mmCIF file of C-alpha atoms and ligand atoms in Angstrom:
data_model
loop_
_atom_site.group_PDB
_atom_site.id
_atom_site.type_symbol
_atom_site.label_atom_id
_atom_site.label_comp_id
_atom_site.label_asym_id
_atom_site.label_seq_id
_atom_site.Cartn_x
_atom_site.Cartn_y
_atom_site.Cartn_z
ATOM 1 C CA UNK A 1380 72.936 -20.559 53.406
ATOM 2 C CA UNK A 1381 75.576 -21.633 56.128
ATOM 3 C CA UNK A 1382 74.651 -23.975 58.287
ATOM 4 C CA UNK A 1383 75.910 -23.603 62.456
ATOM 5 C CA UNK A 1384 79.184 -24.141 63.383
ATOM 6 C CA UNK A 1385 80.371 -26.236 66.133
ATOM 7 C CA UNK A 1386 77.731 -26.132 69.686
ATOM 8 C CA UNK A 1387 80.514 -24.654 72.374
ATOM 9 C CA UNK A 1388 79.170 -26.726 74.866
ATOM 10 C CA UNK A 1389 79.434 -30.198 73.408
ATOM 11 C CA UNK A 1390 81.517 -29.288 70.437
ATOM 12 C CA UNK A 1391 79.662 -31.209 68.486
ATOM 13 C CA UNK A 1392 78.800 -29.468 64.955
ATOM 14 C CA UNK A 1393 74.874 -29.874 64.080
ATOM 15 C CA UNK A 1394 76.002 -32.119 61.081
ATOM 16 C CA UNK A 1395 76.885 -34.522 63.774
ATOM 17 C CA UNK A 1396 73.996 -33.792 66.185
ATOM 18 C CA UNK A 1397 71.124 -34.571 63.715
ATOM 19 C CA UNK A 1398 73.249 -38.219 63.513
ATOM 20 C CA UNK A 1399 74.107 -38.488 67.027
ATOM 21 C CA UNK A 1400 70.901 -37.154 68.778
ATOM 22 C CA UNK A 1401 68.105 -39.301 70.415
ATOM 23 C CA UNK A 1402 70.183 -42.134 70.341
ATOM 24 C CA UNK A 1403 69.672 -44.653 73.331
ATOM 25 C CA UNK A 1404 72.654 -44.589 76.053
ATOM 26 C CA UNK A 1405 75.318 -46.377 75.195
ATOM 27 C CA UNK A 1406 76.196 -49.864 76.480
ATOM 28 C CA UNK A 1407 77.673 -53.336 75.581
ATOM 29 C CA UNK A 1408 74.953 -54.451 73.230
ATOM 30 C CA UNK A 1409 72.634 -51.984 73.498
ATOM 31 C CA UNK A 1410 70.780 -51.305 70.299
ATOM 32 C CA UNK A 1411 72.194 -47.738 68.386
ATOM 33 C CA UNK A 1412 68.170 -46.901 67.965
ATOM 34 C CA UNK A 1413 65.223 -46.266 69.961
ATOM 35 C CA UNK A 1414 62.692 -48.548 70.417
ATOM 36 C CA UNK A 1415 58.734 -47.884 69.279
ATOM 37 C CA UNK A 1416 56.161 -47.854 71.859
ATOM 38 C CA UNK A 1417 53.036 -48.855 71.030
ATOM 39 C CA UNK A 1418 50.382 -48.553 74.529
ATOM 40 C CA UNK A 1419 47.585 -46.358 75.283
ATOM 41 C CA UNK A 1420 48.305 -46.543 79.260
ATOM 42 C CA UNK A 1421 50.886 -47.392 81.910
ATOM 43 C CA UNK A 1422 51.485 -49.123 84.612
ATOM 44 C CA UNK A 1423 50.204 -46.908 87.437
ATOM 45 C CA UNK A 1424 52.163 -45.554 90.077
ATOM 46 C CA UNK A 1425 54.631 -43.943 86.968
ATOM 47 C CA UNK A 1426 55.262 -40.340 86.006
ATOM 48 C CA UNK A 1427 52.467 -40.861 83.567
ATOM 49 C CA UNK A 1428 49.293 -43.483 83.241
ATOM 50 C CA UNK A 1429 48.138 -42.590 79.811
ATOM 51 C CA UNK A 1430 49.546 -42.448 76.423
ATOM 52 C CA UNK A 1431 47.857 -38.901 75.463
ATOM 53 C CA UNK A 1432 49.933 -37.120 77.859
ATOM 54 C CA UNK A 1433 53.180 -39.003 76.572
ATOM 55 C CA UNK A 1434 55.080 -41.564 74.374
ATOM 56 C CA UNK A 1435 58.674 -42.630 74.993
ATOM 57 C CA UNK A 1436 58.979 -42.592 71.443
ATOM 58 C CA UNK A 1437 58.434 -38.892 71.043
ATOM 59 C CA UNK A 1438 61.171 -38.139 73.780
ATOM 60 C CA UNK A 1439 64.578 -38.945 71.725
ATOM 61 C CA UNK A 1440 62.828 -36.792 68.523
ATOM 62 C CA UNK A 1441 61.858 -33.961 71.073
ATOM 63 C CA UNK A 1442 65.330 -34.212 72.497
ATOM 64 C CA UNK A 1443 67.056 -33.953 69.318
ATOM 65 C CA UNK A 1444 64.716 -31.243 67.800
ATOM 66 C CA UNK A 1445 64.679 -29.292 71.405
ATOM 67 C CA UNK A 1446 68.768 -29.348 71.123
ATOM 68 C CA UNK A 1447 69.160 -27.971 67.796
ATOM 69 C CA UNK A 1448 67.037 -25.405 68.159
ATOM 70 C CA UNK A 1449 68.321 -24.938 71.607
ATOM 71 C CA UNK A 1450 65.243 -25.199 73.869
ATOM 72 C CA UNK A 1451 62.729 -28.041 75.160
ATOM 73 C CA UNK A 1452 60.465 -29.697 71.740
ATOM 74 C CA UNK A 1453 56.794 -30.785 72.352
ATOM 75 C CA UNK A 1454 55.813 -32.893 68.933
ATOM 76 C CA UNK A 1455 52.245 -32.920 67.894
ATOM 77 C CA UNK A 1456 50.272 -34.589 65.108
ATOM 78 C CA UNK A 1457 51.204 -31.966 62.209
ATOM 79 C CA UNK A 1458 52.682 -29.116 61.655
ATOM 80 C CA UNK A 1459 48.786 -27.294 61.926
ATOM 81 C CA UNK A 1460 48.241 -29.085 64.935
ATOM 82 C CA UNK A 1461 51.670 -26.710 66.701
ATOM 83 C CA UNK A 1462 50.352 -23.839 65.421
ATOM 84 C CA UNK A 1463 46.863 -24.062 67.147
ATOM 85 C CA UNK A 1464 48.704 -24.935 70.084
ATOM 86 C CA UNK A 1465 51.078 -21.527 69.677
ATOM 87 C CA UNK A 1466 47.463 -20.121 68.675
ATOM 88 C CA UNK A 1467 45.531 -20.675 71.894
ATOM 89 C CA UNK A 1468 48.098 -18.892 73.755
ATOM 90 C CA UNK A 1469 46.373 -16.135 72.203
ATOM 91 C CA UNK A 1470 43.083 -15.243 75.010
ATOM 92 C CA UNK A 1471 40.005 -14.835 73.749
ATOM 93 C CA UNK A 1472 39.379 -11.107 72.402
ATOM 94 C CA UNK A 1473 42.976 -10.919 71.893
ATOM 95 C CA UNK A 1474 45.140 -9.330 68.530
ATOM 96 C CA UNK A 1475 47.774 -11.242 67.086
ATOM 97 C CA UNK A 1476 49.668 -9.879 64.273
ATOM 98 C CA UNK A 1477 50.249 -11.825 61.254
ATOM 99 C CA UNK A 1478 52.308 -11.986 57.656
ATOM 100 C CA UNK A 1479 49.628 -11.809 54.891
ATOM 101 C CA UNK A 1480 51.846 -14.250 52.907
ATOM 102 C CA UNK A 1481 52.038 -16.744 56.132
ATOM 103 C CA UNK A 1482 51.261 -20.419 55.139
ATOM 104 C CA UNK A 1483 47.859 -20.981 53.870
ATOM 105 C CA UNK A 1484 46.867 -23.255 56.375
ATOM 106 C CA UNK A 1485 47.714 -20.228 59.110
ATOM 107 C CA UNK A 1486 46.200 -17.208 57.156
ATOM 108 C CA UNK A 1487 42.926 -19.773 56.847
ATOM 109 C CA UNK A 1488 42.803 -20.100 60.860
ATOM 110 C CA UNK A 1489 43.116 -16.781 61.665
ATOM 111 C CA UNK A 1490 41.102 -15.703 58.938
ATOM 112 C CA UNK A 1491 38.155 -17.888 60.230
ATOM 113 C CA UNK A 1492 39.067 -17.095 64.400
ATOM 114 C CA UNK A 1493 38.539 -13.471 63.234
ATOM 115 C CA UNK A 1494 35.081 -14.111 60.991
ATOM 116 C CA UNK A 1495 33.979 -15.885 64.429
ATOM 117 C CA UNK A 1496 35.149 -12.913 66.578
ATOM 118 C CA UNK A 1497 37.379 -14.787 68.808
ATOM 119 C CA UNK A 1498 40.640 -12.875 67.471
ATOM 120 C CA UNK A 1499 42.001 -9.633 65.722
ATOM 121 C CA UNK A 1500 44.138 -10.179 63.159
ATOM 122 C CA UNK A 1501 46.139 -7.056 61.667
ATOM 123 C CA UNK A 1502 48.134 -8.610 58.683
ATOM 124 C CA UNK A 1503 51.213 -7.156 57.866
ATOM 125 C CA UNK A 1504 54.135 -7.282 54.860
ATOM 126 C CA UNK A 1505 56.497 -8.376 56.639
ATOM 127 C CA UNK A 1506 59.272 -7.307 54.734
ATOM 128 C CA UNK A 1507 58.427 -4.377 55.988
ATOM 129 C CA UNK A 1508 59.983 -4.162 59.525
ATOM 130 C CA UNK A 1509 58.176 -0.613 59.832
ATOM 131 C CA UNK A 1510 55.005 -1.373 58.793
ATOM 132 C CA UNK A 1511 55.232 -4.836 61.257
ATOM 133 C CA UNK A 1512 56.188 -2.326 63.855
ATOM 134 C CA UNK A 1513 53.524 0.359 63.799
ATOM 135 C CA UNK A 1514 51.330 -2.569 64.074
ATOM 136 C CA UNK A 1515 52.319 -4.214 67.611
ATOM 137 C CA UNK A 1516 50.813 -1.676 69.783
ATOM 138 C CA UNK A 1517 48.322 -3.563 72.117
ATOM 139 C CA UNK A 1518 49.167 -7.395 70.141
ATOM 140 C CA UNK A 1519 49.241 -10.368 71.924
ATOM 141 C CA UNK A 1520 51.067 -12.100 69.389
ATOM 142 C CA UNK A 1521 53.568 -11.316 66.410
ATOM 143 C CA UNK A 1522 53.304 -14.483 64.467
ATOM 144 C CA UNK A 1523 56.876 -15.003 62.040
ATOM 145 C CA UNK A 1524 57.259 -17.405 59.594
ATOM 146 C CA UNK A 1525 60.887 -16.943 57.707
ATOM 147 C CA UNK A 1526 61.676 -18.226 55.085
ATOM 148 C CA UNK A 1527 57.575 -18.641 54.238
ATOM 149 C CA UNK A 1528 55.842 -21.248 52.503
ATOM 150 C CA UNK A 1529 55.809 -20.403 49.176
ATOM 151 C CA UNK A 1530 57.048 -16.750 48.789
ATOM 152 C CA UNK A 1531 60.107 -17.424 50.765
ATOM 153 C CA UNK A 1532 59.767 -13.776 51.946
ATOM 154 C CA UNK A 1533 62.072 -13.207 55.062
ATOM 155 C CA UNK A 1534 61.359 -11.258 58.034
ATOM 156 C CA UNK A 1535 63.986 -9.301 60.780
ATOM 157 C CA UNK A 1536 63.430 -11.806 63.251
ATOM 158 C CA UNK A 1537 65.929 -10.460 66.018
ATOM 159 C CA UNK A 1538 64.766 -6.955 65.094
ATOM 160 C CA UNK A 1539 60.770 -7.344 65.070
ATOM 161 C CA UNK A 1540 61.140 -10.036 68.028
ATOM 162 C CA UNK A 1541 63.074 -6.775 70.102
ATOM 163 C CA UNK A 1542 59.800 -4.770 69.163
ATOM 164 C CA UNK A 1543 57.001 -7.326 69.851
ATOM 165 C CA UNK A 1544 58.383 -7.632 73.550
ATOM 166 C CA UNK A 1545 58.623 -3.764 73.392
ATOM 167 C CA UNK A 1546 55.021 -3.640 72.770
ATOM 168 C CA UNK A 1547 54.047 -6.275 75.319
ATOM 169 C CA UNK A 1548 53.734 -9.559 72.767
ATOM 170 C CA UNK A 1549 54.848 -12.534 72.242
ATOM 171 C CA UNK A 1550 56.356 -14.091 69.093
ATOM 172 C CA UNK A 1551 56.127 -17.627 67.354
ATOM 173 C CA UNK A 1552 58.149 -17.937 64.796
ATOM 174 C CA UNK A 1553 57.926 -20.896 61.912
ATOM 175 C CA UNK A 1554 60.816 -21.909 61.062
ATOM 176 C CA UNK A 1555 59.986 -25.431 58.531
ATOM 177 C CA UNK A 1556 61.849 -23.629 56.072
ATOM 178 C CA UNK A 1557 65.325 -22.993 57.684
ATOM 179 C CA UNK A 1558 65.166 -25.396 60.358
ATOM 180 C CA UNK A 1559 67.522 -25.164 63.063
ATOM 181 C CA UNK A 1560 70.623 -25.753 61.060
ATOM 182 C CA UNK A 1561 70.195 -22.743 59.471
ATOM 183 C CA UNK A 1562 68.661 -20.575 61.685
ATOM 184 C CA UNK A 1563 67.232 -20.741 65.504
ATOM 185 C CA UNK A 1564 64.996 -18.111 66.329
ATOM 186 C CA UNK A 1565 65.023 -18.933 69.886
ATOM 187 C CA UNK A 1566 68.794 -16.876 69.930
ATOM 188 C CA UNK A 1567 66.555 -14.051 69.084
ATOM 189 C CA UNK A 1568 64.564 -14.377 71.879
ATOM 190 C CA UNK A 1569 61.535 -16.112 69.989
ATOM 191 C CA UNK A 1570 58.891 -17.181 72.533
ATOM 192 C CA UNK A 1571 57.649 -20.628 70.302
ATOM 193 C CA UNK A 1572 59.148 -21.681 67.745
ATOM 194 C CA UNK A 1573 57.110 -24.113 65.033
ATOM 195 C CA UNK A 1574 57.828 -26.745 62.579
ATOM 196 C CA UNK A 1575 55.922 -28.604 60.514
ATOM 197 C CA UNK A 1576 58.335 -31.526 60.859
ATOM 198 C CA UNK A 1577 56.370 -33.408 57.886
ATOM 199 C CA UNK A 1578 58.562 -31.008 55.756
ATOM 200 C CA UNK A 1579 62.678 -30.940 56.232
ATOM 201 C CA UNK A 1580 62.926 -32.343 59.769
ATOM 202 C CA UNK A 1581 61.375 -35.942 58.658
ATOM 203 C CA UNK A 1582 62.154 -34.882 55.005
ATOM 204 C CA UNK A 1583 60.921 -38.035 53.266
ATOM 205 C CA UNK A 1584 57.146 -37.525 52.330
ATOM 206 C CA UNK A 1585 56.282 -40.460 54.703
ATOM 207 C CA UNK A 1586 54.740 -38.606 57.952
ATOM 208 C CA UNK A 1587 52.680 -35.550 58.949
ATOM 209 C CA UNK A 1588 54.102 -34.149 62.305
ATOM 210 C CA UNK A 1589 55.061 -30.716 64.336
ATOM 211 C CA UNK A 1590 56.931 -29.700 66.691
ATOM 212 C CA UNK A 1591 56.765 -26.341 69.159
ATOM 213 C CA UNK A 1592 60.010 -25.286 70.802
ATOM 214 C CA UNK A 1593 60.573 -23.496 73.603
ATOM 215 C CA UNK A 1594 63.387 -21.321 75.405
ATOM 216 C CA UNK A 1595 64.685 -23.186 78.566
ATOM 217 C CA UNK A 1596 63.857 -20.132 80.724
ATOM 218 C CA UNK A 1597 61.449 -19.390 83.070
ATOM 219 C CA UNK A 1598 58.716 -17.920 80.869
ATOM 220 C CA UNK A 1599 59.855 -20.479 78.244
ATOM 221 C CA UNK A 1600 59.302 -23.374 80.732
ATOM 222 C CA UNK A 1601 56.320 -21.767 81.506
ATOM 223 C CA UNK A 1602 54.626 -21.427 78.071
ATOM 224 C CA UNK A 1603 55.984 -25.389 77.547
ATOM 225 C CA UNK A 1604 53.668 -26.524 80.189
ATOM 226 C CA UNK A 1605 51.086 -24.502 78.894
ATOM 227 C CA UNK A 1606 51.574 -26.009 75.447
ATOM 228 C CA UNK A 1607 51.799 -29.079 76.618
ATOM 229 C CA UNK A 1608 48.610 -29.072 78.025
ATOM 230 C CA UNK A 1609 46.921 -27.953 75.196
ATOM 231 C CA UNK A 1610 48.232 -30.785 73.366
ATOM 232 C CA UNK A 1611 46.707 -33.340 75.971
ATOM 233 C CA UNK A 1612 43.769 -31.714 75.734
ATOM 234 C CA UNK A 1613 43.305 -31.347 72.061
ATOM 235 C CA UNK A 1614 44.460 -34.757 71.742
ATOM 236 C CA UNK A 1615 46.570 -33.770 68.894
ATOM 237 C CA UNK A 1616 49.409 -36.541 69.712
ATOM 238 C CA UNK A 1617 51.273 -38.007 67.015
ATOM 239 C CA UNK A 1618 51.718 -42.182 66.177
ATOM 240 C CA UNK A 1619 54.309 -43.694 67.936
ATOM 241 C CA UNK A 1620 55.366 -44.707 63.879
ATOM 242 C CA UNK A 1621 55.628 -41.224 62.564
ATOM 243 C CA UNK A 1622 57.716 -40.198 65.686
ATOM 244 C CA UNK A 1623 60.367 -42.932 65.056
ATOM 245 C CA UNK A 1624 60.504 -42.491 61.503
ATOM 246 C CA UNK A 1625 60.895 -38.866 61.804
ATOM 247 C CA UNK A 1626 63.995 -39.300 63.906
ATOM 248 C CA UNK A 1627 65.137 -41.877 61.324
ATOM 249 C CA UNK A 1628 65.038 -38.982 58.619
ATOM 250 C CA UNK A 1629 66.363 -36.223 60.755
ATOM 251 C CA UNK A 1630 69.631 -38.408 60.586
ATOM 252 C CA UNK A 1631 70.088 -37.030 57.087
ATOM 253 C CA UNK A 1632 68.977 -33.642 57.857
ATOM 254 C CA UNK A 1633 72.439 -31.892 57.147
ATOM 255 C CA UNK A 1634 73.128 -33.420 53.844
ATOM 256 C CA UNK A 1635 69.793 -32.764 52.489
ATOM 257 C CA UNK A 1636 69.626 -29.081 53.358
ATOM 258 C CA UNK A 1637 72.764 -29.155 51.707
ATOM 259 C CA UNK A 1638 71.876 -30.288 48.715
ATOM 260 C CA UNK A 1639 67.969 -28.273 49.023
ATOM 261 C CA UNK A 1640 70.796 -25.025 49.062
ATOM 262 C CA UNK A 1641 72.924 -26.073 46.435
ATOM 263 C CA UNK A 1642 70.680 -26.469 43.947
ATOM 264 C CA UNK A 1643 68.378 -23.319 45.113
ATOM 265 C CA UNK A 1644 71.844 -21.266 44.205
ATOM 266 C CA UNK A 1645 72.203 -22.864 41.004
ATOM 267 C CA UNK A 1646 68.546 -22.251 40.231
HETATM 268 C C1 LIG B 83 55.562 -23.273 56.760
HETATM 269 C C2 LIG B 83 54.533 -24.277 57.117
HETATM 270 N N1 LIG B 83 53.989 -24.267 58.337
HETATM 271 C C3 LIG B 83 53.042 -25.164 58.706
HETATM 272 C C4 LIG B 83 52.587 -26.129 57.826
HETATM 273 C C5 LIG B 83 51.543 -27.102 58.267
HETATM 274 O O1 LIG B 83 52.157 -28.321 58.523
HETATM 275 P P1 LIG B 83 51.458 -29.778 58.365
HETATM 276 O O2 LIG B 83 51.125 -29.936 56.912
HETATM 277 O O3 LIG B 83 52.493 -30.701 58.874
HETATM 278 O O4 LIG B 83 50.218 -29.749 59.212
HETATM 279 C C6 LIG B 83 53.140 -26.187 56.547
HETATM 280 C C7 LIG B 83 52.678 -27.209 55.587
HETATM 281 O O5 LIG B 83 52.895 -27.097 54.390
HETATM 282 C C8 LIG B 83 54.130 -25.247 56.176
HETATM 283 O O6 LIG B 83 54.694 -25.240 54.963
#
């Protein structure tokens, strides 16, 4: 798969922006890296007074992240923690629509929120753009996940995202398998997008993390806050650590999908 071409606004190719992302401003001196920062609370008087709600650490990963996918990041503790978060913007009763071959970890949730009667779930091949289609009337949610994890199947995002709004729902799409070099559903109008960053984004089996991402619109802005909140609330905030070394791996993002391609075709 190709990865983007150059960003028209900063004409800056995404090779460069995974390496030139997050990076402190530069001055005389300065140091080329964030630092970590490890506090529960703040100083009061601040935007914030407690370390649940935010982390200056997490801000240059959720800058860099939010930029290549081309919306606003929110990280969280794992990649399952982002998808409850997408999940609760399902209300109670409601019908979200769902690829039978999604991750495990996501069938297992919805499989359960169903068994407890807080959810529908209508699962879907979806592969099959018609058969994802007939099943959006009265949804809440079409949930994505393209490339999946492990069948690799691959959905019409632009086309079944078009269809979901049609029919009134929203539509989270994971994208840990493409990651925004290689594709950024929020182009095709994808509500939330989610990572688990623990997977390509950090990329070297040393941290569990994940990331939402959201459209810099109004409704996008909106459903930020409202993720955001959940995450405070949940508590589901990842380690200064992890966030630092996760921007230290995204620096080598491009070359290793690269390579992750290459040797996929010659498989
Ligand atoms: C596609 C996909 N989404 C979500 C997750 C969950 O992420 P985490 O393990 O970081 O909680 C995984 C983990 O394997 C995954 O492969």
């Amino acid at each position: 798969m190709e990865q983007h071409e150059h960003d028209a606004q900063t004409d800056l190719s995404p090779r460069t922006k995974v390496v030139a992302l997050g990076r402190p401003e530069r001055a005389p001196g300065a140091s080329l890296n964030p630092p970590v920062t490890f506090t529960s609370t703040y100083v009061q008087d601040g935007p914030v007074n407690y370390a649940r709600v935010d982390n200056p650490t997490w801000t240059p990963f959720e800058q860099a992240v939010g930029e290549l996918e081309g919306g606003r990041a929110l990280l969280f503790a794992s990649g399952m923690a982002a998808v409850q978060a997408a999940l609760s913007l399902v209300p109670t009763g409601g019908t979200v629509v769902a690829p039978a071959a999604a991750y495990n970890g996501v069938v297992v949730s919805l499989t359960e929120a169903q068994a407890d009667g807080r959810v529908t779930v209508r699962w879907v091949d979806v592969t099959d753009s018609e058969a994802v289609a007939a099943a959006l009337p009265g949804a809440d949610l079409l949930w994505l996940e393209s490339p999946s994890n492990p069948l690799l199947e691959l959905a019409d995002i632009a086309g079944l995202t078009a269809a979901a709004h049609e029919a009134g729902a929203l539509v989270a799409v994971d994208n840990t398998f493409a990651t925004p070099l290689l594709q950024r559903p929020l182009q095709d109008d994808v509500d939330v997008v989610v990572h688990s960053a623990t997977k390509y984004l950090a990329g070297h089996s040393d941290v569990i993390l994940g990331l939402t991402v959201t459209a810099d619109t109004e409704s996008g802005r909106e459903l930020h806050t409202r993720l955001a909140r959940q995450r405070t609330l949940s508590g589901a905030i990842a380690g200064p650590m992890e966030a630092w070394l996760a921007l230290r791996g995204l620096r080598t993002l491009s070359l290793r999908l690269e390579r992750a391609c290459a040797n996929a075709a010659d498989l």
